[in-house]
C-alpha cells in the first residue's frame, strides 16, 4: 500500500486533479467511500511499519553471511559500527566482537 501511495503522491504533484471516478473509492458525489478510508488506514499502518524498519536498520548495521558445506558458516560486518554497538550494548563483556571479522 505504501508503494501505491508513493506513486499517488508523485501523480498529484505532477498532474492537476480534475475530478474523481465513481466506484470503489469515491461515491457519485465525489466523497470517499469506506474502502478508501480503509486504504488510508492501511497506509498509515504501512508508513508506521516502514519507519520502524528504517529505524531498526539505522540502529543495527547490516552484516554479511555465507555458508558452505565445506567451510561452514561465516559472518562479517563491513562497518565498525557493529563493534561500537556491541561494546555499548554489552559493556560487561570484555571482547564482544572477538568471534566476528570486521572489515573497515
mmCIF file of C-alpha atoms in Angstrom:
data_model
loop_
_atom_site.group_PDB
_atom_site.id
_atom_site.type_symbol
_atom_site.label_atom_id
_atom_site.label_comp_id
_atom_site.label_asym_id
_atom_site.label_seq_id
_atom_site.Cartn_x
_atom_site.Cartn_y
_atom_site.Cartn_z
ATOM 1 C CA UNK A 1 0.000 0.000 0.000
ATOM 2 C CA UNK A 2 2.883 2.386 0.795
ATOM 3 C CA UNK A 3 4.364 1.992 -2.700
ATOM 4 C CA UNK A 4 0.979 2.722 -4.256
ATOM 5 C CA UNK A 5 0.643 5.911 -2.236
ATOM 6 C CA UNK A 6 4.212 6.933 -3.121
ATOM 7 C CA UNK A 7 3.152 6.739 -6.766
ATOM 8 C CA UNK A 8 -0.075 8.605 -5.986
ATOM 9 C CA UNK A 9 1.863 11.421 -4.284
ATOM 10 C CA UNK A 10 4.013 11.766 -7.403
ATOM 11 C CA UNK A 11 0.908 11.750 -9.577
ATOM 12 C CA UNK A 12 -0.759 14.520 -7.540
ATOM 13 C CA UNK A 13 2.448 16.554 -7.593
ATOM 14 C CA UNK A 14 2.792 16.349 -11.376
ATOM 15 C CA UNK A 15 -0.847 16.491 -12.502
ATOM 16 C CA UNK A 16 -3.852 18.653 -11.690
ATOM 17 C CA UNK A 17 -6.879 16.842 -10.229
ATOM 18 C CA UNK A 18 -9.935 17.375 -12.431
ATOM 19 C CA UNK A 19 -12.382 15.040 -10.711
ATOM 20 C CA UNK A 20 -12.969 11.572 -9.318
ATOM 21 C CA UNK A 21 -14.174 8.322 -10.804
ATOM 22 C CA UNK A 22 -17.296 6.889 -9.204
ATOM 23 C CA UNK A 23 -16.662 3.377 -7.961
ATOM 24 C CA UNK A 24 -14.818 1.592 -5.192
ATOM 25 C CA UNK A 25 -13.109 4.667 -3.702
ATOM 26 C CA UNK A 26 -15.496 7.563 -4.443
ATOM 27 C CA UNK A 27 -19.294 7.757 -4.469
ATOM 28 C CA UNK A 28 -21.467 9.600 -7.005
ATOM 29 C CA UNK A 29 -20.924 12.940 -5.256
ATOM 30 C CA UNK A 30 -17.125 12.515 -5.177
ATOM 31 C CA UNK A 31 -16.927 11.708 -1.488
ATOM 32 C CA UNK A 32 -14.558 8.983 -0.224
ATOM 33 C CA UNK A 33 -16.104 5.555 0.336
ATOM 34 C CA UNK A 34 -15.462 3.221 3.263
ATOM 35 C CA UNK A 35 -12.961 1.345 1.070
ATOM 36 C CA UNK A 36 -10.860 4.497 0.585
ATOM 37 C CA UNK A 37 -10.930 5.222 4.312
ATOM 38 C CA UNK A 38 -9.754 1.654 4.982
ATOM 39 C CA UNK A 39 -6.985 2.067 2.399
ATOM 40 C CA UNK A 40 -5.864 5.272 4.099
ATOM 41 C CA UNK A 41 -5.804 3.475 7.461
ATOM 42 C CA UNK A 42 -3.714 0.696 5.902
ATOM 43 C CA UNK A 43 -1.371 3.357 4.541
ATOM 44 C CA UNK A 44 -0.910 4.883 7.986
ATOM 45 C CA UNK A 45 -0.062 1.456 9.407
ATOM 46 C CA UNK A 46 2.282 0.718 6.499
ATOM 47 C CA UNK A 47 4.088 4.018 6.986
ATOM 48 C CA UNK A 48 4.448 3.283 10.702
ATOM 49 C CA UNK A 49 5.943 -0.139 9.955
ATOM 50 C CA UNK A 50 8.248 1.322 7.293
ATOM 51 C CA UNK A 51 9.514 3.997 9.708
ATOM 52 C CA UNK A 52 10.083 1.365 12.406
ATOM 53 C CA UNK A 53 12.010 -0.808 9.945
ATOM 54 C CA UNK A 54 14.190 2.111 8.844
ATOM 55 C CA UNK A 55 14.915 2.996 12.475
ATOM 56 C CA UNK A 56 15.979 -0.594 13.175
ATOM 57 C CA UNK A 57 18.244 -0.601 10.102
ATOM 58 C CA UNK A 58 19.902 2.584 11.352
ATOM 59 C CA UNK A 59 20.339 1.158 14.842
ATOM 60 C CA UNK A 60 21.594 -2.273 13.799
ATOM 61 C CA UNK A 61 24.137 -2.026 10.980
ATOM 62 C CA UNK A 62 23.904 -4.684 8.300
ATOM 63 C CA UNK A 63 26.318 -7.593 8.265
ATOM 64 C CA UNK A 64 27.058 -10.268 5.702
ATOM 65 C CA UNK A 65 26.994 -14.022 6.000
ATOM 66 C CA UNK A 66 27.850 -17.051 3.963
ATOM 67 C CA UNK A 67 27.624 -20.781 4.434
ATOM 68 C CA UNK A 68 29.021 -23.763 2.560
ATOM 69 C CA UNK A 69 29.145 -27.443 3.409
ATOM 70 C CA UNK A 70 32.927 -27.428 3.070
ATOM 71 C CA UNK A 71 33.723 -24.354 5.178
ATOM 72 C CA UNK A 72 30.676 -23.928 7.381
ATOM 73 C CA UNK A 73 29.326 -20.516 8.262
ATOM 74 C CA UNK A 74 30.942 -17.120 8.462
ATOM 75 C CA UNK A 75 29.600 -13.700 9.466
ATOM 76 C CA UNK A 76 31.375 -10.414 8.842
ATOM 77 C CA UNK A 77 30.477 -6.780 9.109
ATOM 78 C CA UNK A 78 31.757 -4.109 6.772
ATOM 79 C CA UNK A 79 31.456 -1.357 9.360
ATOM 80 C CA UNK A 80 32.969 -0.667 12.739
ATOM 81 C CA UNK A 81 29.501 0.434 13.856
ATOM 82 C CA UNK A 82 28.717 -3.128 14.935
ATOM 83 C CA UNK A 83 31.712 -3.181 17.244
ATOM 84 C CA UNK A 84 30.616 0.167 18.662
ATOM 85 C CA UNK A 85 27.025 -1.065 19.043
ATOM 86 C CA UNK A 86 28.008 -4.319 20.756
ATOM 87 C CA UNK A 87 30.502 -2.614 23.052
ATOM 88 C CA UNK A 88 27.915 -0.013 24.090
ATOM 89 C CA UNK A 89 25.128 -2.575 24.455
ATOM 90 C CA UNK A 90 27.148 -5.183 26.359
ATOM 91 C CA UNK A 91 29.755 -3.284 28.414
ATOM 92 C CA UNK A 92 30.346 -6.221 30.790
ATOM 93 C CA UNK A 93 31.733 -8.423 28.010
ATOM 94 C CA UNK A 94 35.448 -7.857 27.519
ATOM 95 C CA UNK A 95 35.588 -8.645 23.803
ATOM 96 C CA UNK A 96 32.065 -8.855 22.363
ATOM 97 C CA UNK A 97 33.344 -8.963 18.790
ATOM 98 C CA UNK A 98 36.238 -11.422 19.017
ATOM 99 C CA UNK A 99 34.375 -14.106 17.041
ATOM 100 C CA UNK A 100 33.471 -11.728 14.214
ATOM 101 C CA UNK A 101 35.639 -10.425 11.393
ATOM 102 C CA UNK A 102 35.291 -6.668 10.879
ATOM 103 C CA UNK A 103 36.388 -5.155 7.601
ATOM 104 C CA UNK A 104 36.818 -1.387 7.598
#
